[in-house]
């Protein structure tokens, strides 16, 4: 094994969505960084759905952008349709989503990384981790080269002992067309990590020319939807998606062949996502449902491939053909790529800290599906935090933690370190208890000051955020002081905007001499702050009440077995998850307020 002559501050394994953000973040912070990938041509590849964002996921993408990441900018530049999901609902659950041009997205991500200062990119297959005295020192590759580094971010996606299934046929692979990583799992197990097995899947792709769109419902995009808070990216031409439905014939074809499904035949051992089931699962679990909705989504402007969103499957190819040809508008559809399921290894979640550093090996960070999550956005959010913290450790800086009250990324990471995952983890707005404060429209106001302190954004970006906040505060204060006689009553302009039937735009049109037009973004911030001031104040007080628990540290090596009165389950949970503070301990699944009270008393009795 030959040692590469340079020792890096941060080494990132894998160039999926987690690896791309990790490498960019570490380099942006001034750490000399190396990104290793099995194939330079698949950097930033969208392995499954050609989309970015969606419910709660769009919040994560906007937070990534606010913190100086890349995903939002690349999506803005390379998407062919934008939509605002839940636009008719409350502001807390509105989420941007885009349909990306898969090829353009990956090429743009690769090019932006290639231009990033302090970042080297090399093609190599990581075979094992190099660890000395429980501290990471580098990575050994199949090519016989050892790359040395102070810290390592492992973002291996679905590649660790990846196994693909189509009917009773199964073969090794990290995804369709790519080889699996076979050395990393044994290396982690040898270091004492406990691995689990998860499963995900992808639907077939069909030829656009073979679809009868006249029998489908057109779904156009929305105007004015963006992910990035910076200068607008040049947009690609926009296209429509289409909606169609399964039929009773579809369901009958699936039921008749369930015995040929590896999912129901016992071949697949990994646990799949409950909220994104295969079409086999849908037909079995929702037996009384006459049809299921399917989205026909273009994969790009320079390809005829259509992603058939909603029929993820592992059935044999002949059954897939029968199933597809029974769907409305797809009677003559040509399948270009079959659906498949994939099983892969992940590291069980009680083995990482809030910084995403592992507990067993110092300097080793985990990000993405290796932590049991699913989705590009969840992976990218973890990659960003892991890259930041790997750089902090290498450069001798304190770790960076996002709290649950800071953002959806903070909610996700907190969940990962305190939940025992029974299925792949996906973000939902319902997971965030402070979601009215964590809206997708205010991520810059929440997070850009932190990003500036880290060195992730420029001074110009920071000053733009300060100006935005100052403008909002100043205008809210003015609107509270200016009164107008409405319905024979003196009403402040702030009170006017609190009324459900009034929007900032309506007020601007009705009283142009009293309201200033600050642009769509700032106008919305002013309106939402006034409309939901009571709820926002209540959530802010709740956060303050709970904050003191996060300040009470739990010393490393605390012997929970010796704490009198603590339930056996609580002792086991605390010993397994080793929370850093009382707040983290209180959020562990199965822990009661009584357990926290007993633990607090025990901590107070300790000699200072």
Coordinates of C-alpha atoms in Angstrom, one line a residue:
X1 CA 0.0 0.0 0.0
X2 CA 1.5 3.3 -1.1
X3 CA 0.8 6.5 0.9
X4 CA -0.3 9.5 -1.1
X5 CA 2.2 12.2 -0.2
X6 CA -0.3 14.8 1.1
X7 CA -2.1 14.6 4.4
X8 CA -5.6 16.2 4.1
X9 CA -7.6 17.9 6.8
X10 CA -10.8 16.3 5.7
X11 CA -11.4 13.3 3.4
X12 CA -14.9 12.6 2.1
X13 CA -15.8 9.1 0.9
X14 CA -18.6 9.1 -1.7
X15 CA -19.8 11.9 -4.0
X16 CA -23.6 11.6 -3.7
X17 CA -25.7 14.4 -2.3
X18 CA -24.2 14.0 1.2
X19 CA -20.6 13.8 0.0
X20 CA -20.9 16.8 -2.3
X21 CA -22.2 19.0 0.5
X22 CA -19.6 17.7 3.0
X23 CA -16.7 18.3 0.7
X24 CA -17.8 21.7 -0.4
X25 CA -18.5 22.8 3.2
X26 CA -15.2 21.6 4.6
X27 CA -13.3 23.3 1.7
X28 CA -15.3 26.5 2.1
X29 CA -14.2 26.7 5.7
X30 CA -10.6 26.6 4.7
X31 CA -9.8 22.9 5.3
X32 CA -7.7 21.1 2.8
X33 CA -10.2 18.5 1.5
X34 CA -10.2 15.4 -0.6
X35 CA -13.4 13.9 -2.2
X36 CA -13.1 10.3 -3.2
X37 CA -15.6 8.7 -5.5
X38 CA -15.8 5.4 -7.3
X39 CA -16.7 7.2 -10.6
X40 CA -16.0 10.9 -11.4
X41 CA -18.9 10.7 -13.9
X42 CA -21.6 10.0 -11.3
X43 CA -20.8 12.9 -8.9
X44 CA -24.2 14.4 -7.7
X45 CA -26.1 11.7 -9.6
X46 CA -29.8 11.6 -8.9
X47 CA -30.2 7.8 -8.5
X48 CA -33.9 7.7 -8.1
X49 CA -36.5 10.5 -8.3
X50 CA -35.4 13.4 -10.6
X51 CA -36.7 16.0 -8.0
X52 CA -35.4 18.2 -5.3
X53 CA -37.5 19.4 -2.3
X54 CA -41.1 18.5 -1.5
X55 CA -43.0 18.4 1.8
X56 CA -40.5 19.3 4.6
X57 CA -37.6 18.3 2.2
X58 CA -37.9 21.8 0.6
X59 CA -37.4 23.3 4.1
X60 CA -34.1 21.4 4.3
X61 CA -32.9 22.6 0.9
X62 CA -33.6 26.2 1.8
X63 CA -31.7 25.7 5.1
X64 CA -28.8 24.1 3.2
X65 CA -28.7 27.3 1.0
X66 CA -28.9 29.6 4.1
X67 CA -25.9 27.8 5.6
X68 CA -23.8 28.2 2.4
X69 CA -24.5 24.8 0.7
X70 CA -24.9 24.0 -2.9
X71 CA -28.1 22.0 -3.4
X72 CA -30.5 24.9 -3.7
X73 CA -28.4 26.8 -6.2
X74 CA -27.9 23.8 -8.4
X75 CA -31.6 23.0 -8.3
X76 CA -32.6 26.5 -9.2
X77 CA -30.2 26.5 -12.2
X78 CA -31.1 23.0 -13.5
X79 CA -34.8 22.3 -12.8
X80 CA -37.4 22.1 -15.5
X81 CA -40.5 22.6 -13.3
X82 CA -41.1 24.3 -9.9
X83 CA -44.0 24.0 -7.6
X84 CA -45.0 25.2 -4.1
X85 CA -46.6 22.2 -2.3
X86 CA -49.4 22.9 0.2
X87 CA -49.7 26.5 -1.2
X88 CA -53.3 26.7 0.0
X89 CA -52.4 25.6 3.6
X90 CA -50.7 27.4 6.4
X91 CA -47.2 28.9 5.9
X92 CA -45.5 26.3 8.2
X93 CA -46.2 23.4 5.7
X94 CA -45.7 25.2 2.4
X95 CA -42.7 23.5 0.7
X96 CA -40.9 24.2 -2.6
X97 CA -40.3 21.3 -5.0
X98 CA -38.6 21.2 -8.4
X99 CA -38.3 18.6 -11.2
X100 CA -34.7 18.6 -12.1
X101 CA -32.9 17.8 -15.4
X102 CA -30.9 14.8 -14.0
X103 CA -28.0 15.0 -16.3
X104 CA -27.7 18.8 -16.1
X105 CA -27.9 18.8 -12.3
X106 CA -25.1 16.3 -11.9
X107 CA -22.8 18.0 -14.4
X108 CA -23.4 21.4 -12.7
X109 CA -22.7 20.0 -9.3
X110 CA -19.5 18.4 -10.5
X111 CA -18.3 21.6 -12.2
X112 CA -19.0 23.7 -9.1
X113 CA -17.0 21.3 -6.9
X114 CA -14.2 21.2 -9.4
X115 CA -14.0 25.0 -9.1
X116 CA -14.0 25.0 -5.2
X117 CA -10.8 26.2 -3.6
X118 CA -9.1 23.8 -1.2
X119 CA -10.9 20.8 -2.7
X120 CA -9.3 17.9 -4.6
X121 CA -11.4 15.3 -6.3
X122 CA -10.1 11.8 -7.1
X123 CA -11.5 8.6 -8.5
X124 CA -10.9 5.7 -6.1
X125 CA -12.8 2.9 -4.4
X126 CA -12.5 3.0 -0.6
X127 CA -11.8 -0.4 0.8
X128 CA -11.1 0.1 4.5
X129 CA -10.6 2.7 7.1
X130 CA -7.2 3.3 8.6
X131 CA -7.6 3.7 12.4
X132 CA -4.8 4.0 15.0
X133 CA -5.7 4.0 18.7
X134 CA -9.4 4.5 18.0
X135 CA -8.6 7.6 15.9
X136 CA -9.1 7.8 12.1
X137 CA -6.0 8.5 10.1
X138 CA -7.1 7.8 6.5
X139 CA -8.6 5.4 4.0
X140 CA -7.1 2.5 2.0
X141 CA -8.4 2.0 -1.5
X142 CA -8.8 -0.9 -3.9
X143 CA -6.2 0.8 -6.1
X144 CA -3.5 0.2 -3.5
X145 CA -3.3 3.8 -2.4
X146 CA -3.7 5.0 1.2
X147 CA -5.0 8.6 1.5
X148 CA -4.2 10.1 4.9
X149 CA -6.4 12.7 6.7
X150 CA -7.1 14.2 10.1
X151 CA -10.8 13.5 9.7
X152 CA -13.0 11.4 7.4
X153 CA -16.6 11.8 6.4
X154 CA -18.2 8.5 5.3
X155 CA -21.2 9.1 2.9
X156 CA -21.5 5.8 1.2
X157 CA -25.2 6.0 0.3
X158 CA -26.7 2.6 -0.7
X159 CA -23.4 1.2 -1.8
X160 CA -22.3 -0.7 1.4
X161 CA -22.9 -4.4 0.5
X162 CA -25.6 -3.2 -1.9
X163 CA -27.8 -6.0 -3.4
X164 CA -30.3 -5.3 -6.2
X165 CA -33.5 -7.3 -6.7
X166 CA -35.7 -7.8 -9.8
X167 CA -38.0 -10.7 -9.1
X168 CA -36.0 -13.7 -8.1
X169 CA -32.9 -12.3 -9.8
X170 CA -30.5 -10.5 -7.5
X171 CA -27.0 -9.1 -8.0
X172 CA -24.5 -6.9 -6.3
X173 CA -24.6 -3.2 -6.9
X174 CA -24.7 0.2 -5.3
X175 CA -27.5 1.2 -7.7
X176 CA -28.5 0.2 -11.2
X177 CA -25.3 0.2 -13.3
X178 CA -22.8 0.8 -10.5
X179 CA -20.8 -1.7 -8.4
X180 CA -21.3 -2.1 -4.7
X181 CA -18.7 -1.2 -2.0
X182 CA -17.9 -4.5 -0.3
X183 CA -14.9 -3.5 1.9
X184 CA -16.4 -0.7 4.1
X185 CA -18.9 -2.9 6.0
X186 CA -16.4 -5.4 7.2
X187 CA -14.0 -2.6 8.1
X188 CA -16.7 -0.9 10.2
X189 CA -17.7 -4.1 11.9
X190 CA -14.1 -4.8 12.8
X191 CA -14.0 -1.5 14.5
X192 CA -17.0 -2.5 16.6
X193 CA -19.8 -0.7 14.8
X194 CA -23.2 -2.4 14.8
X195 CA -24.7 -2.4 11.3
X196 CA -28.3 -2.9 10.2
X197 CA -30.0 -3.6 6.9
X198 CA -32.4 -1.3 5.1
X199 CA -34.2 -1.4 1.7
X200 CA -35.4 1.1 -0.8
X201 CA -36.5 0.9 -4.4
X202 CA -37.1 2.8 -7.6
X203 CA -39.8 2.6 -10.3
X204 CA -39.4 1.9 -14.0
X205 CA -38.5 4.5 -16.6
X206 CA -40.5 4.6 -19.8
X207 CA -40.1 6.2 -23.2
X208 CA -42.0 9.5 -23.5
X209 CA -42.9 8.8 -27.2
X210 CA -44.9 5.7 -26.1
X211 CA -47.2 7.5 -23.7
X212 CA -50.8 8.6 -24.6
X213 CA -50.7 12.0 -22.8
X214 CA -54.3 12.8 -24.0
X215 CA -55.6 10.3 -21.4
X216 CA -53.5 11.9 -18.6
X217 CA -54.0 15.0 -16.5
X218 CA -51.5 17.8 -17.2
X219 CA -49.7 19.3 -14.1
X220 CA -48.0 22.6 -14.9
X221 CA -45.5 24.3 -12.6
X222 CA -45.8 27.5 -10.5
X223 CA -44.2 30.8 -11.0
X224 CA -41.8 32.5 -8.5
X225 CA -40.7 29.4 -6.6
X226 CA -37.0 29.3 -5.6
X227 CA -34.6 27.5 -3.3
X228 CA -31.7 29.9 -3.0
X229 CA -31.6 33.3 -1.1
X230 CA -28.9 34.7 -3.3
X231 CA -29.0 36.2 -6.8
X232 CA -31.4 34.3 -9.1
X233 CA -29.9 31.6 -11.2
X234 CA -30.6 31.5 -14.9
X235 CA -33.6 29.1 -15.5
X236 CA -34.0 26.2 -17.9
X237 CA -37.1 26.0 -20.1
X238 CA -40.1 24.8 -18.0
X239 CA -42.2 21.7 -18.8
X240 CA -45.3 20.0 -17.4
X241 CA -45.6 16.7 -15.5
X242 CA -48.7 14.5 -15.9
X243 CA -50.9 12.5 -13.6
X244 CA -52.5 9.1 -14.3
X245 CA -53.9 6.2 -12.3
X246 CA -53.6 2.4 -11.8
X247 CA -56.7 0.3 -12.7
X248 CA -58.3 -2.9 -11.2
X249 CA -56.3 -4.8 -13.9
X250 CA -53.1 -3.4 -12.4
X251 CA -54.0 -4.6 -9.0
X252 CA -55.0 -8.0 -10.2
X253 CA -51.7 -8.5 -12.1
X254 CA -49.8 -7.6 -8.9
X255 CA -51.9 -9.9 -6.6
X256 CA -51.6 -12.8 -9.0
X257 CA -47.8 -12.5 -8.9
X258 CA -47.1 -11.6 -5.3
X259 CA -45.4 -15.0 -4.8
X260 CA -42.8 -13.9 -7.3
X261 CA -42.0 -10.8 -5.4
X262 CA -38.7 -10.9 -3.4
X263 CA -40.4 -8.6 -0.9
X264 CA -43.1 -11.2 -0.1
X265 CA -41.1 -14.3 -0.9
X266 CA -38.7 -13.6 2.0
X267 CA -35.6 -12.9 -0.2
X268 CA -35.4 -9.3 0.9
X269 CA -34.4 -9.0 4.6
X270 CA -34.0 -5.2 4.8
X271 CA -36.7 -2.9 6.1
X272 CA -38.3 -0.5 3.6
X273 CA -39.8 2.9 4.0
X274 CA -43.4 2.7 5.3
X275 CA -44.4 6.2 3.9
X276 CA -43.1 5.4 0.4
X277 CA -44.2 1.8 -0.2
X278 CA -43.7 -0.2 -3.3
X279 CA -46.8 -0.7 -5.5
X280 CA -47.0 -4.3 -4.2
X281 CA -47.3 -2.9 -0.6
X282 CA -49.9 -0.4 -1.7
X283 CA -52.1 -3.0 -3.3
X284 CA -51.8 -5.4 -0.3
X285 CA -52.2 -2.7 2.4
X286 CA -54.9 -0.7 0.7
X287 CA -56.9 -3.6 -0.7
X288 CA -60.2 -1.6 -0.9
X289 CA -58.7 1.3 -2.9
X290 CA -59.8 1.2 -6.5
X291 CA -56.8 3.1 -7.9
X292 CA -53.6 4.8 -7.0
X293 CA -52.2 8.1 -8.3
X294 CA -49.1 8.0 -10.5
X295 CA -47.0 11.0 -11.6
X296 CA -45.2 10.9 -15.0
X297 CA -42.1 13.1 -14.5
X298 CA -39.6 14.0 -17.3
X299 CA -36.0 13.2 -16.4
X300 CA -34.6 16.0 -18.5
X301 CA -34.8 18.1 -21.6
X302 CA -32.3 16.0 -23.5
X303 CA -33.8 12.6 -22.8
X304 CA -37.1 10.8 -23.6
X305 CA -37.0 8.9 -20.2
X306 CA -40.0 9.4 -18.0
X307 CA -39.9 8.6 -14.3
X308 CA -43.1 6.7 -13.3
X309 CA -43.5 8.1 -9.7
X310 CA -45.7 5.9 -7.6
X311 CA -45.0 2.3 -8.8
X312 CA -41.7 1.5 -7.1
X313 CA -41.4 -2.3 -7.4
X314 CA -39.2 -5.4 -7.2
X315 CA -41.5 -7.6 -9.2
X316 CA -40.1 -9.6 -12.2
X317 CA -39.8 -7.7 -15.5
X318 CA -42.6 -9.6 -17.2
X319 CA -45.0 -8.6 -14.4
X320 CA -43.8 -5.0 -14.5
X321 CA -44.7 -4.9 -18.2
X322 CA -48.2 -6.3 -17.6
X323 CA -48.7 -3.9 -14.7
X324 CA -47.5 -0.8 -16.7
X325 CA -49.6 -1.7 -19.8
X326 CA -52.7 -1.7 -17.6
X327 CA -52.3 1.9 -16.4
X328 CA -54.3 4.6 -18.1
X329 CA -52.3 6.2 -20.9
X330 CA -49.5 3.6 -20.7
X331 CA -51.1 0.8 -22.6
X332 CA -48.3 0.9 -25.2
X333 CA -45.5 2.2 -23.0
X334 CA -42.0 1.1 -23.7
X335 CA -40.0 0.3 -20.6
X336 CA -36.4 1.7 -20.9
X337 CA -35.2 0.7 -17.4
X338 CA -37.0 -1.8 -15.1
X339 CA -37.9 -1.1 -11.5
X340 CA -35.7 -2.7 -8.8
X341 CA -35.3 -2.9 -5.0
X342 CA -32.0 -2.4 -3.3
X343 CA -30.8 -3.6 0.1
X344 CA -27.8 -2.0 1.8
X345 CA -26.0 -1.7 5.2
X346 CA -26.3 1.3 7.5
X347 CA -24.8 2.2 10.8
X348 CA -27.3 2.0 13.6
X349 CA -28.1 5.5 14.9
X350 CA -27.0 5.3 18.6
X351 CA -23.4 5.4 17.5
X352 CA -23.1 9.1 16.4
X353 CA -23.1 12.4 18.3
X354 CA -24.9 15.7 17.5
X355 CA -21.9 16.7 15.3
X356 CA -22.3 13.4 13.4
X357 CA -18.9 12.2 14.7
X358 CA -18.9 8.5 15.7
X359 CA -18.6 7.6 19.3
X360 CA -16.2 4.7 18.7
X361 CA -13.7 6.3 16.3
X362 CA -12.5 9.9 16.8
X363 CA -12.5 12.0 13.7
X364 CA -14.8 9.7 11.7
X365 CA -18.1 11.4 10.7
X366 CA -21.1 9.7 9.1
X367 CA -23.6 11.4 6.7
X368 CA -26.5 10.3 4.6
X369 CA -28.1 6.9 4.1
X370 CA -25.3 5.3 6.1
X371 CA -27.1 6.8 9.1
X372 CA -30.4 5.2 8.1
X373 CA -32.1 8.1 6.3
X374 CA -33.6 8.2 2.8
X375 CA -33.8 11.1 0.4
X376 CA -31.4 13.4 -1.4
X377 CA -32.3 16.4 0.9
X378 CA -31.9 14.5 4.2
X379 CA -28.5 13.2 3.0
X380 CA -27.3 16.7 1.8
X381 CA -28.3 18.3 5.1
X382 CA -26.3 15.7 7.1
X383 CA -23.4 16.1 4.6
X384 CA -23.3 19.8 5.2
X385 CA -23.2 19.5 9.0
X386 CA -20.7 16.6 8.9
X387 CA -18.4 18.6 6.5
X388 CA -18.6 21.6 8.8
X389 CA -17.8 19.6 11.9
X390 CA -15.0 17.6 10.3
X391 CA -13.4 20.9 9.3
X392 CA -13.9 22.3 12.7
X393 CA -12.2 19.3 14.3
X394 CA -9.3 19.4 11.8
X395 CA -8.8 23.1 12.3
X396 CA -9.1 23.0 16.1
X397 CA -12.4 24.8 16.3
X398 CA -15.4 23.9 18.6
X399 CA -18.1 21.7 17.0
X400 CA -21.2 23.2 15.4
X401 CA -24.5 21.9 16.6
X402 CA -28.0 22.8 15.2
X403 CA -30.7 22.6 17.8
X404 CA -34.3 21.4 17.1
X405 CA -35.4 25.0 17.5
X406 CA -32.8 26.2 14.9
X407 CA -34.0 24.2 11.8
X408 CA -35.3 21.0 10.3
X409 CA -31.7 19.8 9.9
X410 CA -31.4 20.1 13.7
X411 CA -34.6 18.2 14.2
X412 CA -33.4 15.4 11.9
X413 CA -30.0 15.0 13.5
X414 CA -31.6 15.0 17.0
X415 CA -34.0 12.3 15.9
X416 CA -31.2 10.2 14.5
X417 CA -29.2 10.1 17.7
X418 CA -32.2 9.3 20.0
X419 CA -34.4 7.0 17.9
X420 CA -33.9 3.4 17.2
X421 CA -34.9 3.3 13.5
X422 CA -37.5 0.7 12.5
X423 CA -37.4 2.0 8.9
X424 CA -35.5 4.5 6.7
X425 CA -35.9 7.9 8.2
X426 CA -37.7 10.6 6.2
X427 CA -38.3 14.2 7.3
X428 CA -41.9 15.4 7.7
X429 CA -43.2 18.8 8.9
X430 CA -45.0 16.9 11.7
X431 CA -41.6 16.0 13.2
X432 CA -40.8 19.6 13.9
X433 CA -42.7 20.8 17.1
X434 CA -41.6 24.4 16.3
X435 CA -42.6 24.3 12.7
X436 CA -44.2 27.8 12.6
X437 CA -40.8 29.2 13.5
X438 CA -39.0 26.9 11.1
X439 CA -40.7 28.0 7.9
X440 CA -39.1 27.5 4.5
X441 CA -39.4 31.3 3.8
X442 CA -37.3 32.4 6.8
X443 CA -34.3 30.0 6.8
X444 CA -31.9 32.8 5.9
X445 CA -33.0 34.9 8.8
X446 CA -32.6 31.9 11.1
X447 CA -29.3 30.5 9.9
X448 CA -27.3 33.0 7.9
X449 CA -25.8 34.6 11.0
X450 CA -24.5 31.2 12.0
X451 CA -23.2 30.6 8.5
X452 CA -21.3 33.9 8.6
X453 CA -19.6 33.0 11.9
X454 CA -18.5 29.7 10.4
X455 CA -17.1 31.3 7.2
X456 CA -19.6 29.6 5.0
X457 CA -21.1 32.8 3.4
X458 CA -19.6 36.1 2.4
X459 CA -19.8 39.4 4.1
X460 CA -22.1 40.7 1.3
X461 CA -24.5 37.8 1.9
X462 CA -24.5 38.4 5.6
X463 CA -25.1 42.2 5.2
X464 CA -28.0 41.4 2.8
X465 CA -29.6 39.3 5.6
X466 CA -29.0 42.0 8.2
X467 CA -30.7 44.6 6.0
X468 CA -33.6 42.2 5.4
X469 CA -34.1 41.7 9.2
X470 CA -33.7 45.4 10.0
X471 CA -36.2 46.3 7.3
X472 CA -38.8 43.9 8.6
X473 CA -38.4 45.0 12.2
X474 CA -38.5 48.7 11.3
X475 CA -41.6 48.3 9.2
X476 CA -43.5 46.2 11.7
X477 CA -42.8 48.8 14.4
X478 CA -44.1 51.6 12.0
X479 CA -47.2 49.6 11.1
X480 CA -48.0 49.3 14.8
X481 CA -47.8 53.1 15.2
X482 CA -49.8 54.2 12.2
X483 CA -53.6 54.1 12.5
X484 CA -56.4 54.3 9.9
X485 CA -60.1 54.7 10.4
X486 CA -61.7 51.5 9.1
X487 CA -65.3 50.5 9.7
X488 CA -65.6 53.7 11.8
X489 CA -62.9 52.4 14.1
X490 CA -59.3 53.4 14.6
X491 CA -57.2 50.5 13.5
X492 CA -53.4 50.2 13.3
X493 CA -52.0 49.0 10.0
X494 CA -50.5 46.1 11.9
X495 CA -53.9 45.1 13.2
X496 CA -55.3 45.4 9.7
X497 CA -52.8 42.8 8.4
X498 CA -53.8 40.5 11.2
X499 CA -57.2 40.0 9.7
X500 CA -57.6 36.7 7.8
X501 CA -59.0 38.4 4.7
X502 CA -56.2 40.9 4.4
X503 CA -52.8 40.2 2.8
X504 CA -49.9 42.6 2.3
X505 CA -50.6 42.7 -1.4
X506 CA -54.2 43.7 -0.8
X507 CA -53.2 46.4 1.7
X508 CA -50.6 47.7 -0.8
X509 CA -53.2 48.0 -3.5
X510 CA -55.9 49.5 -1.3
X511 CA -53.7 52.0 0.6
X512 CA -50.6 52.6 -1.6
X513 CA -49.9 55.8 0.3
X514 CA -49.6 53.9 3.6
X515 CA -47.8 50.7 2.7
X516 CA -44.4 50.4 1.0
X517 CA -43.5 47.7 -1.5
X518 CA -40.4 45.9 -0.3
X519 CA -40.7 43.1 -2.8
X520 CA -42.5 39.7 -2.5
X521 CA -40.1 38.2 0.0
X522 CA -40.0 41.0 2.5
X523 CA -43.7 41.8 2.1
X524 CA -44.5 38.1 3.0
X525 CA -42.2 38.2 6.1
X526 CA -43.9 41.3 7.4
X527 CA -47.4 39.8 6.8
X528 CA -46.6 36.4 8.4
X529 CA -44.9 37.9 11.4
X530 CA -47.9 40.1 12.2
X531 CA -50.6 37.4 11.4
X532 CA -49.0 34.8 13.6
X533 CA -47.3 37.0 16.2
X534 CA -49.2 35.3 19.1
X535 CA -48.3 31.8 18.0
X536 CA -44.7 32.7 17.3
X537 CA -44.4 34.3 20.8
X538 CA -45.9 31.2 22.4
X539 CA -43.4 28.8 20.6
X540 CA -40.5 31.1 21.5
X541 CA -41.5 30.9 25.1
X542 CA -41.7 27.1 24.9
X543 CA -38.2 27.0 23.4
X544 CA -36.9 29.2 26.2
X545 CA -38.4 27.0 28.9
X546 CA -36.8 23.9 27.4
X547 CA -33.4 25.5 26.7
X548 CA -32.2 25.2 30.3
X549 CA -32.3 21.4 30.0
X550 CA -29.8 21.6 27.1
X551 CA -27.5 23.6 29.3
X552 CA -27.3 20.9 31.9
X553 CA -24.4 18.7 30.8
X554 CA -24.1 14.9 31.5
X555 CA -20.5 13.9 32.2
X556 CA -19.0 11.3 30.0
X557 CA -18.8 7.9 31.7
X558 CA -21.9 8.5 33.9
X559 CA -22.9 5.2 35.4
X560 CA -26.6 5.1 35.0
X561 CA -26.9 1.6 36.6
X562 CA -25.9 3.2 40.0
X563 CA -28.7 5.8 40.0
X564 CA -31.3 4.8 42.6
X565 CA -34.9 5.0 41.4
X566 CA -34.2 5.1 37.7
X567 CA -36.2 2.6 35.7
X568 CA -34.4 -0.3 34.1
X569 CA -35.5 0.8 30.6
X570 CA -34.2 4.3 31.3
X571 CA -30.9 3.0 32.5
X572 CA -30.6 0.9 29.3
X573 CA -31.6 3.8 27.0
X574 CA -29.2 6.3 28.6
X575 CA -26.4 3.8 28.6
X576 CA -27.0 3.0 24.9
X577 CA -27.5 6.6 23.6
X578 CA -25.1 8.4 26.0
X579 CA -26.8 11.8 25.8
X580 CA -24.6 14.9 26.2
X581 CA -27.1 16.9 28.1
X582 CA -30.4 16.6 29.9
X583 CA -32.4 18.0 27.0
X584 CA -31.1 15.3 24.7
X585 CA -31.8 12.7 27.4
X586 CA -35.4 13.9 27.6
X587 CA -36.0 13.4 23.9
X588 CA -35.0 9.8 23.8
X589 CA -37.9 7.6 22.9
X590 CA -39.4 5.9 25.9
X591 CA -38.0 8.3 28.5
X592 CA -40.5 9.8 30.9
X593 CA -40.4 13.2 32.8
X594 CA -40.0 11.1 36.0
X595 CA -36.8 9.6 34.6
X596 CA -35.4 13.1 33.8
X597 CA -36.3 14.3 37.3
X598 CA -34.4 11.4 38.9
X599 CA -31.4 11.9 36.6
X600 CA -31.4 15.7 37.4
X601 CA -31.3 15.0 41.1
X602 CA -28.4 12.5 40.6
X603 CA -26.5 15.1 38.6
X604 CA -27.0 17.7 41.3
X605 CA -25.7 15.4 44.0
X606 CA -22.4 14.9 42.1
X607 CA -19.4 16.7 43.6
X608 CA -18.5 19.8 41.4

